[in-house]
PDB file of N, CA and C in Angstrom:
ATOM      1  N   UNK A   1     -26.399  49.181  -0.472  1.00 50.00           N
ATOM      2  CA  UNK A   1     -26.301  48.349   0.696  1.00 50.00           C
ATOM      3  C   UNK A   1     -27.071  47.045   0.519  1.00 50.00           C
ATOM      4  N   UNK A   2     -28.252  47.306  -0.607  1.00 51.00           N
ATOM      5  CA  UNK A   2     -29.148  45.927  -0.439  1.00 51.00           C
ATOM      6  C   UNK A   2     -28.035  44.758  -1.054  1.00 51.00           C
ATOM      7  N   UNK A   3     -27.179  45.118  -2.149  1.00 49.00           N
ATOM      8  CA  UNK A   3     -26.479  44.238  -2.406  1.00 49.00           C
ATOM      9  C   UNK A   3     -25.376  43.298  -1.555  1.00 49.00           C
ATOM     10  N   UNK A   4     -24.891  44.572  -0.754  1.00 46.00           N
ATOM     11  CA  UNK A   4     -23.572  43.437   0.277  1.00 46.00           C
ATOM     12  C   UNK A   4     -24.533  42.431   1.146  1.00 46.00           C
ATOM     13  N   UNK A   5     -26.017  42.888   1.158  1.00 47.00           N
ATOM     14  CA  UNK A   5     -26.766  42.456   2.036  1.00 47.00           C
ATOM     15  C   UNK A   5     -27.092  40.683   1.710  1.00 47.00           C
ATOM     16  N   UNK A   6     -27.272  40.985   0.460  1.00 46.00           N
ATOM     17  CA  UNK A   6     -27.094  39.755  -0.813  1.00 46.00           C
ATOM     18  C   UNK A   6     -25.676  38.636  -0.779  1.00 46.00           C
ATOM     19  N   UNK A   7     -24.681  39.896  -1.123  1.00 43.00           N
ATOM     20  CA  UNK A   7     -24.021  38.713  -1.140  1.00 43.00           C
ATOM     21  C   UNK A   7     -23.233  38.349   0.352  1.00 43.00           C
ATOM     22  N   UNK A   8     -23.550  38.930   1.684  1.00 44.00           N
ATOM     23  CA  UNK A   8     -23.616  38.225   3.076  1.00 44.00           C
ATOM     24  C   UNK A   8     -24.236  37.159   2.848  1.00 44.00           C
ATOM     25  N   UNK A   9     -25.407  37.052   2.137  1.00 42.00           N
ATOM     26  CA  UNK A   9     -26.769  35.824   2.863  1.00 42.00           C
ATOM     27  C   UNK A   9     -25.691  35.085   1.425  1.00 42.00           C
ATOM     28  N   UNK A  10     -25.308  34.865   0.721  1.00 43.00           N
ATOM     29  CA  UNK A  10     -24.616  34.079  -0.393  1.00 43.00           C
ATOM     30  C   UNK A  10     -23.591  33.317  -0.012  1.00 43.00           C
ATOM     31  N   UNK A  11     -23.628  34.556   0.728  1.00 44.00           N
ATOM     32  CA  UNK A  11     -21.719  33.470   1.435  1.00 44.00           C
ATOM     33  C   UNK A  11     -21.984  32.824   2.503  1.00 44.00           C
ATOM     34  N   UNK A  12     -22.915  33.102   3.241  1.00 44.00           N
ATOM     35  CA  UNK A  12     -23.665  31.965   4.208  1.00 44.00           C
ATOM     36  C   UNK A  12     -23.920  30.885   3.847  1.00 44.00           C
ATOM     37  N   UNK A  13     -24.651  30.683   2.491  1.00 41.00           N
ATOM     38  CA  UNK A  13     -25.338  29.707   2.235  1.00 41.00           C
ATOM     39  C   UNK A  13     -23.820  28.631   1.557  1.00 41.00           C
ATOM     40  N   UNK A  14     -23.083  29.115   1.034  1.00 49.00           N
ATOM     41  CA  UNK A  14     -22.150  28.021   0.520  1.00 49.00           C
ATOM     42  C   UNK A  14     -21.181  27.182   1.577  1.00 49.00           C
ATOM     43  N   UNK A  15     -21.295  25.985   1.255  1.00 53.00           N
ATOM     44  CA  UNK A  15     -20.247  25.504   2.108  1.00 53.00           C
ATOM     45  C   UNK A  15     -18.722  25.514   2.416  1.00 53.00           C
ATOM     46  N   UNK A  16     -18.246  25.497   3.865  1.00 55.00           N
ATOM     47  CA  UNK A  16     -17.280  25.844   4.161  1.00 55.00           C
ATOM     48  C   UNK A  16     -16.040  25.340   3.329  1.00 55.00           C
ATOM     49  N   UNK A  17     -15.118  26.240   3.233  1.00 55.00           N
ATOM     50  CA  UNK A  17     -13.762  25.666   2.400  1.00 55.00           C
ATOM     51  C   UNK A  17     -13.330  24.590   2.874  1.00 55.00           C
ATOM     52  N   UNK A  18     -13.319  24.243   4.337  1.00 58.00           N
ATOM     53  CA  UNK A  18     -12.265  23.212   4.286  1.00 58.00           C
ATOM     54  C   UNK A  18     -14.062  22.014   4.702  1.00 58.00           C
ATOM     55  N   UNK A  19     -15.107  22.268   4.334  1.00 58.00           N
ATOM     56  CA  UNK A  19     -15.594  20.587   3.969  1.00 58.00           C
ATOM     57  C   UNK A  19     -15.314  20.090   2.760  1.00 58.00           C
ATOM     58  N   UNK A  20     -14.830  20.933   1.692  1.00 65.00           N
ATOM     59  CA  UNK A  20     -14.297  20.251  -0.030  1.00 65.00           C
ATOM     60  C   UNK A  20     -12.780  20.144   0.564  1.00 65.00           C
ATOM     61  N   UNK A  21     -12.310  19.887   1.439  1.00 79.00           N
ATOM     62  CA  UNK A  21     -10.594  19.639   1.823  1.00 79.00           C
ATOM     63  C   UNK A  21     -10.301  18.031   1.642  1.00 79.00           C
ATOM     64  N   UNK A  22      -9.434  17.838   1.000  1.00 94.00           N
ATOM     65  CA  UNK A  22      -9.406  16.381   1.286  1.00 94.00           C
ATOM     66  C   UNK A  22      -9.114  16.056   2.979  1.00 94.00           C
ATOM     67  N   UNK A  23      -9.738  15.203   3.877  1.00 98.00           N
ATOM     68  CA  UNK A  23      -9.241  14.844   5.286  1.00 98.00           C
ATOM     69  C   UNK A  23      -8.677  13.524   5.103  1.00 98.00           C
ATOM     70  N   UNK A  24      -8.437  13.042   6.287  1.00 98.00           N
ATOM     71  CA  UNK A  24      -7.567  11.799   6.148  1.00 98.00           C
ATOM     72  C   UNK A  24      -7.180  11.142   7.457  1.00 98.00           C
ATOM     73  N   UNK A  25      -7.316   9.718   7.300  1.00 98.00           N
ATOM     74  CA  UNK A  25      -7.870   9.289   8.752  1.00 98.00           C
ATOM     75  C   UNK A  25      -6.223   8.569   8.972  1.00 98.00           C
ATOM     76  N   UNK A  26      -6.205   8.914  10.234  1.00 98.00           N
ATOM     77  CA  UNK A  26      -4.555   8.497  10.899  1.00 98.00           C
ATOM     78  C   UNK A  26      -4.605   7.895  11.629  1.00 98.00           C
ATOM     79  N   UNK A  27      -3.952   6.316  11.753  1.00 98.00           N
ATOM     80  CA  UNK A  27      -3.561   5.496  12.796  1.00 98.00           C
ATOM     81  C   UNK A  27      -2.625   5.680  13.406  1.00 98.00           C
ATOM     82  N   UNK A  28      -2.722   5.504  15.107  1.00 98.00           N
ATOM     83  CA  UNK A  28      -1.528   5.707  15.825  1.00 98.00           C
ATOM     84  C   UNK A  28      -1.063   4.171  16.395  1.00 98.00           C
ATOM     85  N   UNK A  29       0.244   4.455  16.865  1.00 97.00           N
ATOM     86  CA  UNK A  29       0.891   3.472  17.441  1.00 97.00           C
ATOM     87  C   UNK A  29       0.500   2.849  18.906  1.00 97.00           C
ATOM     88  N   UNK A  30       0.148   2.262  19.237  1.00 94.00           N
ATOM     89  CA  UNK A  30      -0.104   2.024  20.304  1.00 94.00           C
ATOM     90  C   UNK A  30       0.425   0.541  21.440  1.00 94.00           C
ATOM     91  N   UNK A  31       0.608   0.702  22.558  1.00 92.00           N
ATOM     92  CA  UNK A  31       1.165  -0.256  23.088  1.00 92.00           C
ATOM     93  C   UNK A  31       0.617  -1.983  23.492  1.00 92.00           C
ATOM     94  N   UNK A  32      -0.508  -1.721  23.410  1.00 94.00           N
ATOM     95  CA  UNK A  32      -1.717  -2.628  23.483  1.00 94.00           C
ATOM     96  C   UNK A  32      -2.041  -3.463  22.265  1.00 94.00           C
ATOM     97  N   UNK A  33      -2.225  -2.960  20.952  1.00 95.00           N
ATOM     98  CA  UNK A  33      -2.680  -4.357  19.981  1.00 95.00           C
ATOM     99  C   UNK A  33      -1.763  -5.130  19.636  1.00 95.00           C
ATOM    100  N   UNK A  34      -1.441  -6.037  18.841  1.00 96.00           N
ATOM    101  CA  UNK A  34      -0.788  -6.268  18.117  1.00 96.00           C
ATOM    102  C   UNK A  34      -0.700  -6.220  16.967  1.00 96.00           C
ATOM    103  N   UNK A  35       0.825  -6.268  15.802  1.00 96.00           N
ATOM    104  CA  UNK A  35       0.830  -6.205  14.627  1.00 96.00           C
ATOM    105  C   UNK A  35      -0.403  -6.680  13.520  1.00 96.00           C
ATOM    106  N   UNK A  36      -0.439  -7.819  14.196  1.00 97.00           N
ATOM    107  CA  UNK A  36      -1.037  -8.727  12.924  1.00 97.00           C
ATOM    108  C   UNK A  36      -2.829  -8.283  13.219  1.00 97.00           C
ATOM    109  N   UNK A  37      -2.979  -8.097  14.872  1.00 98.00           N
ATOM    110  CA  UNK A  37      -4.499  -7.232  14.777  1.00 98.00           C
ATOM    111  C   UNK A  37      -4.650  -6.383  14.176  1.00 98.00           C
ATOM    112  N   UNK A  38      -3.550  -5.050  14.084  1.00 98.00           N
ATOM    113  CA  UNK A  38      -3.977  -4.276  13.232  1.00 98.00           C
ATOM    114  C   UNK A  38      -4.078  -4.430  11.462  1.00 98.00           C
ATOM    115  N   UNK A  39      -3.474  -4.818  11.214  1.00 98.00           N
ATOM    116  CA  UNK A  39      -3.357  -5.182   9.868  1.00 98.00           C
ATOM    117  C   UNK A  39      -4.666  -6.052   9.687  1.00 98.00           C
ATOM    118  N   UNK A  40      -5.048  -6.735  10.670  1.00 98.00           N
ATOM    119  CA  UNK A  40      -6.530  -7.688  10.415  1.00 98.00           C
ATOM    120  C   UNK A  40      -7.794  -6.446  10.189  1.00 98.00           C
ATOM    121  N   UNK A  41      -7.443  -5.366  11.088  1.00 98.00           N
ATOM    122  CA  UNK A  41      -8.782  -4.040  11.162  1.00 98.00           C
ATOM    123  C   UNK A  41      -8.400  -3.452  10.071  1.00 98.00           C
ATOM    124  N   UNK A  42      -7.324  -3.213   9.637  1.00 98.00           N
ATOM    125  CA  UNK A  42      -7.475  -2.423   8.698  1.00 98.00           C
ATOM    126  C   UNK A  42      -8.065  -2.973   7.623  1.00 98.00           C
ATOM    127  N   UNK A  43      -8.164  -4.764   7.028  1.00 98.00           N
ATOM    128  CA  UNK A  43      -8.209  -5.095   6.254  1.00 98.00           C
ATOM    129  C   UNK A  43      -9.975  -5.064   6.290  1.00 98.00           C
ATOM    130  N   UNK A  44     -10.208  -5.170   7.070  1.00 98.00           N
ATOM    131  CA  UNK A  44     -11.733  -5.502   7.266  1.00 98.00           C
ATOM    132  C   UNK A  44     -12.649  -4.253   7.897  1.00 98.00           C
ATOM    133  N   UNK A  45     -11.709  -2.882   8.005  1.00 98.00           N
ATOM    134  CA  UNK A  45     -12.588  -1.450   7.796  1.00 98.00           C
ATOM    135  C   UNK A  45     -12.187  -0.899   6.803  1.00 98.00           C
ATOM    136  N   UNK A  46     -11.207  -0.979   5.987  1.00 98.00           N
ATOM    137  CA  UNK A  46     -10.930  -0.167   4.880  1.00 98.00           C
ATOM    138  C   UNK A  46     -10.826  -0.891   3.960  1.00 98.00           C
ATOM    139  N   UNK A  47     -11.261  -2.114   3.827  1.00 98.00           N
ATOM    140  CA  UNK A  47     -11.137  -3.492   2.704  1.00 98.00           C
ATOM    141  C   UNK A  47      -9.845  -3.197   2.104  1.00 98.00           C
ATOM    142  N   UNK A  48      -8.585  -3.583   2.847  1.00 98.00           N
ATOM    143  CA  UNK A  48      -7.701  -2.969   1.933  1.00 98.00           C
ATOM    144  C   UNK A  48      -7.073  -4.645   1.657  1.00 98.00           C
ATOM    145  N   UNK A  49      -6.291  -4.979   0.497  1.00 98.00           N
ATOM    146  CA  UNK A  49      -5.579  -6.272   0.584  1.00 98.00           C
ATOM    147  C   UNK A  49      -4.663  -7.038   1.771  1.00 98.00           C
ATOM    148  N   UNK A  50      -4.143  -7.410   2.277  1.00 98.00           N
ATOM    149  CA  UNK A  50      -3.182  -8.191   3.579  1.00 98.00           C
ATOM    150  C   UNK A  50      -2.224  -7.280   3.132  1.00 98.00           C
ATOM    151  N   UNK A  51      -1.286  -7.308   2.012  1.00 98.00           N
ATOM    152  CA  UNK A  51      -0.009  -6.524   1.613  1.00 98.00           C
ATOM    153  C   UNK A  51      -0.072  -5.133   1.966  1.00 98.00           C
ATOM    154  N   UNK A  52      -1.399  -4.183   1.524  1.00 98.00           N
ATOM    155  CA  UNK A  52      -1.502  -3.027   1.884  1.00 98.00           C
ATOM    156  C   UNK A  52      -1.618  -2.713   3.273  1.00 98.00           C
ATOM    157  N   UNK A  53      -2.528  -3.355   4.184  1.00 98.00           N
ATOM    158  CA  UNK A  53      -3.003  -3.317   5.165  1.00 98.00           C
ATOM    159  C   UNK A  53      -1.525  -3.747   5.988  1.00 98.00           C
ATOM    160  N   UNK A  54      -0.692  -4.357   5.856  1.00 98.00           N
ATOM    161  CA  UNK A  54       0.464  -4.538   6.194  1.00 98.00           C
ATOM    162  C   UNK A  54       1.799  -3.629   6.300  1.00 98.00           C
ATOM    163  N   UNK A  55       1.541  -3.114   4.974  1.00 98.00           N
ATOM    164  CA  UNK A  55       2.519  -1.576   4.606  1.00 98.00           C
ATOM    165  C   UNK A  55       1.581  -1.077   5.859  1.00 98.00           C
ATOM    166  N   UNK A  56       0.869  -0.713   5.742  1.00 98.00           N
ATOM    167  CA  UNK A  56       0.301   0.492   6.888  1.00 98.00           C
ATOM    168  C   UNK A  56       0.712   0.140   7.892  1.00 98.00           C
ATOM    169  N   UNK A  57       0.788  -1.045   8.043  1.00 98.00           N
ATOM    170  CA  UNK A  57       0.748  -1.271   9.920  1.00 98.00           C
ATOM    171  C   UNK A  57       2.130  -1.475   9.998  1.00 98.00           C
ATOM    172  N   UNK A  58       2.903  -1.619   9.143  1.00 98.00           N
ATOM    173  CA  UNK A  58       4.471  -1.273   9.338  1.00 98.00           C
ATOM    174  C   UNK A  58       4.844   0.411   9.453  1.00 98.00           C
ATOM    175  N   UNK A  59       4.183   0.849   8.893  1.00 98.00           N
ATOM    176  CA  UNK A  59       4.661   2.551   8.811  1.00 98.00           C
ATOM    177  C   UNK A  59       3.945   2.738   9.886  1.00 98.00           C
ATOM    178  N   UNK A  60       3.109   2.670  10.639  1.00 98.00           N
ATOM    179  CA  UNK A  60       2.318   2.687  12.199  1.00 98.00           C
ATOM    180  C   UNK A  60       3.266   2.265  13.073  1.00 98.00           C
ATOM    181  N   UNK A  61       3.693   1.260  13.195  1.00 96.00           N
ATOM    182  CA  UNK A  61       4.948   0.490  14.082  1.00 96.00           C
ATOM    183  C   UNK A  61       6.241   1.451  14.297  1.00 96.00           C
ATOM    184  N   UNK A  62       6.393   1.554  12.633  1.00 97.00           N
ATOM    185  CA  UNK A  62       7.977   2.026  13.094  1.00 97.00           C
ATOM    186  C   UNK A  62       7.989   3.317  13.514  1.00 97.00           C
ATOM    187  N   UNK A  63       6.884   4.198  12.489  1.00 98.00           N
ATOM    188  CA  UNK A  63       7.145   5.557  12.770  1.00 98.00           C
ATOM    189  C   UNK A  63       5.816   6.311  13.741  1.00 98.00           C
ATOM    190  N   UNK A  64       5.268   5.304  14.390  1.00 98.00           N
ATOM    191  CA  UNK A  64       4.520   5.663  15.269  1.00 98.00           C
ATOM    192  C   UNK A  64       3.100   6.535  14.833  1.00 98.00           C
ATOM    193  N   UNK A  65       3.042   6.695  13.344  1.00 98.00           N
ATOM    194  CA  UNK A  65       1.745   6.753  12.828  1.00 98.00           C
ATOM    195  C   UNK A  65       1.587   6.245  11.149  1.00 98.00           C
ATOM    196  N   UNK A  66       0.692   6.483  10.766  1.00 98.00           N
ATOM    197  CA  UNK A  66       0.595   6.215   9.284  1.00 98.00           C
ATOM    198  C   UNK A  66      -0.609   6.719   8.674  1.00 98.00           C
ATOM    199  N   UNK A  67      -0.948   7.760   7.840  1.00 98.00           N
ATOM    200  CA  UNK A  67      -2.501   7.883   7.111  1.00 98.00           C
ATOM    201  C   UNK A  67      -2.739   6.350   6.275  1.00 98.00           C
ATOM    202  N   UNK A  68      -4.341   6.285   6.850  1.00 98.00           N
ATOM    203  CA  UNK A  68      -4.501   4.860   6.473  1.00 98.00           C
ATOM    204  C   UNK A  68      -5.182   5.231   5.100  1.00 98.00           C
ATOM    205  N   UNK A  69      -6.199   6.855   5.282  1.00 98.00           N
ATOM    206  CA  UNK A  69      -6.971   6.606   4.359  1.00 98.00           C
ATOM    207  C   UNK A  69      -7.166   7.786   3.883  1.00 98.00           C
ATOM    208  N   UNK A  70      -8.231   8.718   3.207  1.00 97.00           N
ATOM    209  CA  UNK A  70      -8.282   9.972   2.720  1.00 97.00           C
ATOM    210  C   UNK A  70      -9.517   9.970   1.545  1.00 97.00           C
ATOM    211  N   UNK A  71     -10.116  11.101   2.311  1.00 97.00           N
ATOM    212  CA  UNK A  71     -11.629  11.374   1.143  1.00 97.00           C
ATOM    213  C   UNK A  71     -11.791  12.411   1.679  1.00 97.00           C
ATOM    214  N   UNK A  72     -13.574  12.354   1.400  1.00 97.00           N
ATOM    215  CA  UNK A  72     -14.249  13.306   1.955  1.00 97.00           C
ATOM    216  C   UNK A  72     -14.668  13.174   3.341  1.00 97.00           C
ATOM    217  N   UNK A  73     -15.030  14.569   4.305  1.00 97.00           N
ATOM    218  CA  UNK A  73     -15.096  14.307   5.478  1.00 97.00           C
ATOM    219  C   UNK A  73     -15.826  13.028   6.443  1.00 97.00           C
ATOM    220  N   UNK A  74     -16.989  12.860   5.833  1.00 97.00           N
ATOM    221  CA  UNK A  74     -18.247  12.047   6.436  1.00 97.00           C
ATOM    222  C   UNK A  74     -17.424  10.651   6.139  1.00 97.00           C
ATOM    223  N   UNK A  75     -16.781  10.181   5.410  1.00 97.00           N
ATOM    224  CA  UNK A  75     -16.537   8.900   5.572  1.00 97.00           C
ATOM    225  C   UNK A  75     -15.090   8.739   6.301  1.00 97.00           C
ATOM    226  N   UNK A  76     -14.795   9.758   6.253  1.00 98.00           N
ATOM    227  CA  UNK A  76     -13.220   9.758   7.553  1.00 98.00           C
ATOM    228  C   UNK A  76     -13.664   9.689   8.770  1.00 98.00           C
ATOM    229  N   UNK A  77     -14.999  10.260   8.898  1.00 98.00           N
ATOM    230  CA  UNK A  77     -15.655  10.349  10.088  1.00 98.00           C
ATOM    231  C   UNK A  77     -16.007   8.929  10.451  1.00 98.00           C
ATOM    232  N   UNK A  78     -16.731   8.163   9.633  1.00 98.00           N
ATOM    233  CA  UNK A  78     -17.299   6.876   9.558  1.00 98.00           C
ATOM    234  C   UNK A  78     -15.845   5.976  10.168  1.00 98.00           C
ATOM    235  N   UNK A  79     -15.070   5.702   9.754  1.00 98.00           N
ATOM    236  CA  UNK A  79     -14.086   5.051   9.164  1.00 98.00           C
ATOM    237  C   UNK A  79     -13.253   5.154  10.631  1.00 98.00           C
ATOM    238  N   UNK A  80     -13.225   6.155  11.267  1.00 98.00           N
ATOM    239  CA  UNK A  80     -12.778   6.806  12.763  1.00 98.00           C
ATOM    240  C   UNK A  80     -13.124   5.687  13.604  1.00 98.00           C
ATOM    241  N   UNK A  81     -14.646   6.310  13.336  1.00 98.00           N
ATOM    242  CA  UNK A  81     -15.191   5.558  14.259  1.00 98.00           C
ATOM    243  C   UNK A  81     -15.470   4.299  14.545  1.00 98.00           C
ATOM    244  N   UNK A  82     -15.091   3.632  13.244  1.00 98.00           N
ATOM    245  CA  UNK A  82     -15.376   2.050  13.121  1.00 98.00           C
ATOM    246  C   UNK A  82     -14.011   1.853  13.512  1.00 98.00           C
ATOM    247  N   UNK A  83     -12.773   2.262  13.584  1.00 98.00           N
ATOM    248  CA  UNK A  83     -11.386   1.739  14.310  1.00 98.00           C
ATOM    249  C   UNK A  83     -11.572   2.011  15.826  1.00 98.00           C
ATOM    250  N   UNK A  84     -12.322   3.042  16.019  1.00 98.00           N
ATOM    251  CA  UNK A  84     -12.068   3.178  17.469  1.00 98.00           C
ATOM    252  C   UNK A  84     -13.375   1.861  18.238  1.00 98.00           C
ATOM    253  N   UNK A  85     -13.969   1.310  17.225  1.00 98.00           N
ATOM    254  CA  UNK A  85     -14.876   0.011  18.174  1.00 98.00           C
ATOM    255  C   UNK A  85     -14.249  -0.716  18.074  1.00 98.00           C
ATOM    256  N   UNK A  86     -13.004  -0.922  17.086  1.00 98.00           N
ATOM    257  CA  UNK A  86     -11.907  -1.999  17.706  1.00 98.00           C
ATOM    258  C   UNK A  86     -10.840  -1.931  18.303  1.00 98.00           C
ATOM    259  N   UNK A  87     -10.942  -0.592  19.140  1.00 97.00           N
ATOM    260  CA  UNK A  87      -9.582   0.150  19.967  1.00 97.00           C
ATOM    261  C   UNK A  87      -8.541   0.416  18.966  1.00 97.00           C
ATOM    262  N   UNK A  88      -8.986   0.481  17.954  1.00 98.00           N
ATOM    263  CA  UNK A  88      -7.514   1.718  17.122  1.00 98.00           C
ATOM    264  C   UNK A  88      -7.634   3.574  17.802  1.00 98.00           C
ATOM    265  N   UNK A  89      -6.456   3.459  18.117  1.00 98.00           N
ATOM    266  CA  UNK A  89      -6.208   4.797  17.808  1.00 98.00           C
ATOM    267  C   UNK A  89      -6.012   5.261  16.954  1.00 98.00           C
ATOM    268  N   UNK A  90      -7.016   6.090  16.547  1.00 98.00           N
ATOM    269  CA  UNK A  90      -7.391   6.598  15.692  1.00 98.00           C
ATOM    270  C   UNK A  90      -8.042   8.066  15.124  1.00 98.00           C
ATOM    271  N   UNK A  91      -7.279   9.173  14.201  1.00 98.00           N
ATOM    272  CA  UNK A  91      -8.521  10.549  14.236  1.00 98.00           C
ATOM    273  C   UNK A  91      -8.236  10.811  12.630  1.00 98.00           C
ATOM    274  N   UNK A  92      -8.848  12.231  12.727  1.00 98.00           N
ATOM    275  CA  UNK A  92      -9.142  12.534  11.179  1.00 98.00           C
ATOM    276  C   UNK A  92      -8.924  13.886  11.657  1.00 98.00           C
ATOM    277  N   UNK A  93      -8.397  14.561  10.359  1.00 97.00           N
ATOM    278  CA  UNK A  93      -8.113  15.845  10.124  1.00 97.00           C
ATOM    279  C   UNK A  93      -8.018  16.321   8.556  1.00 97.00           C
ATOM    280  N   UNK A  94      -8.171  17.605   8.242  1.00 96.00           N
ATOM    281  CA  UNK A  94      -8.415  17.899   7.428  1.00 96.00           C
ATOM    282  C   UNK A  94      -6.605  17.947   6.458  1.00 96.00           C
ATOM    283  N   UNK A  95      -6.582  18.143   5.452  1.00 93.00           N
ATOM    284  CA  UNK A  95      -5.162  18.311   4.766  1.00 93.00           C
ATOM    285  C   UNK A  95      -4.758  19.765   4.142  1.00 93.00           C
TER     286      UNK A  95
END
């Protein structure tokens, strides 16, 4: 018994499966910004080029969302939250 006891406290200590998950932060469509704003936030929270940041905000437009981005959790988290201080709708979920 001392052993399952062992490897209980083992499996406690490791981190959860889905924090090594890739997540991935999703812009939604919304009725309020405009095109060229979003494509301006994206360029200047996710440093992405005008062209990229553009693809996105076209696949946001037409199909009413788009993954902008994808890592590890804490910076999807970050990255959330810096769209939502410029009113993106915006969340993160795991993949």
């Amino acid at each position: 018994m001392h052993n399952s006891d062992n490897t209980k406290t083992h499996k406690k200590s490791k981190k959860s499966p889905k924090a090594d998950l890739p997540w991935v932060v999703i812009v939604y469509d919304d009725p309020v910004n405009l095109m060229e704003y979003v494509t301006q936030i994206l360029q200047k929270v996710l440093s992405y080029d005008t062209a990229k940041a553009q693809r996105l905000m076209q696949q946001v437009h037409t199909k009413g969302k788009a993954i902008v981005w994808s890592g590890n959790k804490e910076r999807a988290e970050f990255y959330v939250q810096q769209l939502h201080s410029y009113q993106l709708n915006a969340t993160f979920e795991s993949v």
